[in-house]
Amino acid sequence: MTLFDSHAHCDDARYSSEYEGGTDKLIKDCFESGVANIINIGTCLESSKVSIELAHKYDGMYASCGIHPCECKSKNELEAIIDELEILLKDEKAVAIGEIGLDYHWQDVPKDIQILYFERQMALAEKLNMPVIIHDREAHGDCLEIIKRFPRVKGVFHSFSGSPEMATELVKLGWYISFSGTVTFKNARVPKEACRVVPEDRLLIETDSPYLCPTPHRGELNRPSYVFFTCEEIARQRDSDVEHIAEITYQNAKRLFNIN
Ligand code: NI
């Protein structure tokens, strides 16, 4: 079975203190246990740089570079940050801009600044003709409104938390939908319903490691190899088999991120 974890933060500090051997051991363990590819996701300039370094160190690893809504700086710093981001994105192993988007759960960064950084990075995606990875937490309406203003930009809504209706609307607009460990949680009625309506050619899976550890490991430190449990639950929900879901999500990720 070939698994593709489309969203992980293997450089997270928790791996150095809580995973025996740290980030490098974690990545090696995951590649040895059936994960073929991992996209390491940047959330700021620093973690975007680290993502590129990791991608050069491991064949199966790719990088996404972007400014997370909770990591936005001031309005004045925006253009300098975009310039640096653009240089990083020219790297041959940078496959997407992300994670970018809106987070209305944590109010550390004012909404208007989040929106400004999101729109600017969507414009950059349009300019560079690259896919984007969207973080949408409790901001479904505004995220939809913004992506519709950039019809040439496509990508994926990561760790999808919207309704089946929203998933259907995104698919119609040409987007992919990625499900994380939350779909395995017992009371996750809405994500379970949503994962049933996404067409086969638009489905992705991810861990969002070290967060969102799936059942039966809930509460532990998550790792890319646990993407298997999300794959298994989606197969169950769709009356499919785990090998088939692994294969289609692998092919979809390769297509979206232009990986040969
Ligand atoms: Ni993430």
mmCIF file of N, CA, C and O and ligand atoms in Angstrom, residues 7 9 99 158 208, ligand 1:
data_model
loop_
_atom_site.group_PDB
_atom_site.id
_atom_site.type_symbol
_atom_site.label_atom_id
_atom_site.label_comp_id
_atom_site.label_asym_id
_atom_site.label_seq_id
_atom_site.Cartn_x
_atom_site.Cartn_y
_atom_site.Cartn_z
ATOM 1 N N HIS A 7 -0.148 16.559 4.420
ATOM 2 C CA HIS A 7 -0.015 17.710 5.335
ATOM 3 C C HIS A 7 0.572 17.268 6.671
ATOM 4 O O HIS A 7 -0.095 16.621 7.473
ATOM 5 N N HIS A 9 3.711 18.526 9.838
ATOM 6 C CA HIS A 9 4.698 19.487 10.346
ATOM 7 C C HIS A 9 5.775 18.687 11.083
ATOM 8 O O HIS A 9 5.795 18.647 12.312
ATOM 9 N N GLU A 99 0.657 26.685 4.734
ATOM 10 C CA GLU A 99 -0.761 26.824 4.730
ATOM 11 C C GLU A 99 -1.154 28.274 4.926
ATOM 12 O O GLU A 99 -0.582 28.994 5.746
ATOM 13 N N HIS A 158 -7.503 21.887 3.715
ATOM 14 C CA HIS A 158 -6.870 20.860 4.544
ATOM 15 C C HIS A 158 -7.662 20.630 5.829
ATOM 16 O O HIS A 158 -8.330 21.530 6.320
ATOM 17 N N ASP A 208 -1.765 16.172 9.534
ATOM 18 C CA ASP A 208 -1.532 17.422 10.268
ATOM 19 C C ASP A 208 -0.668 17.157 11.506
ATOM 20 O O ASP A 208 -0.797 17.833 12.515
HETATM 21 NI NI NI B 1 -1.195 22.329 9.589
#
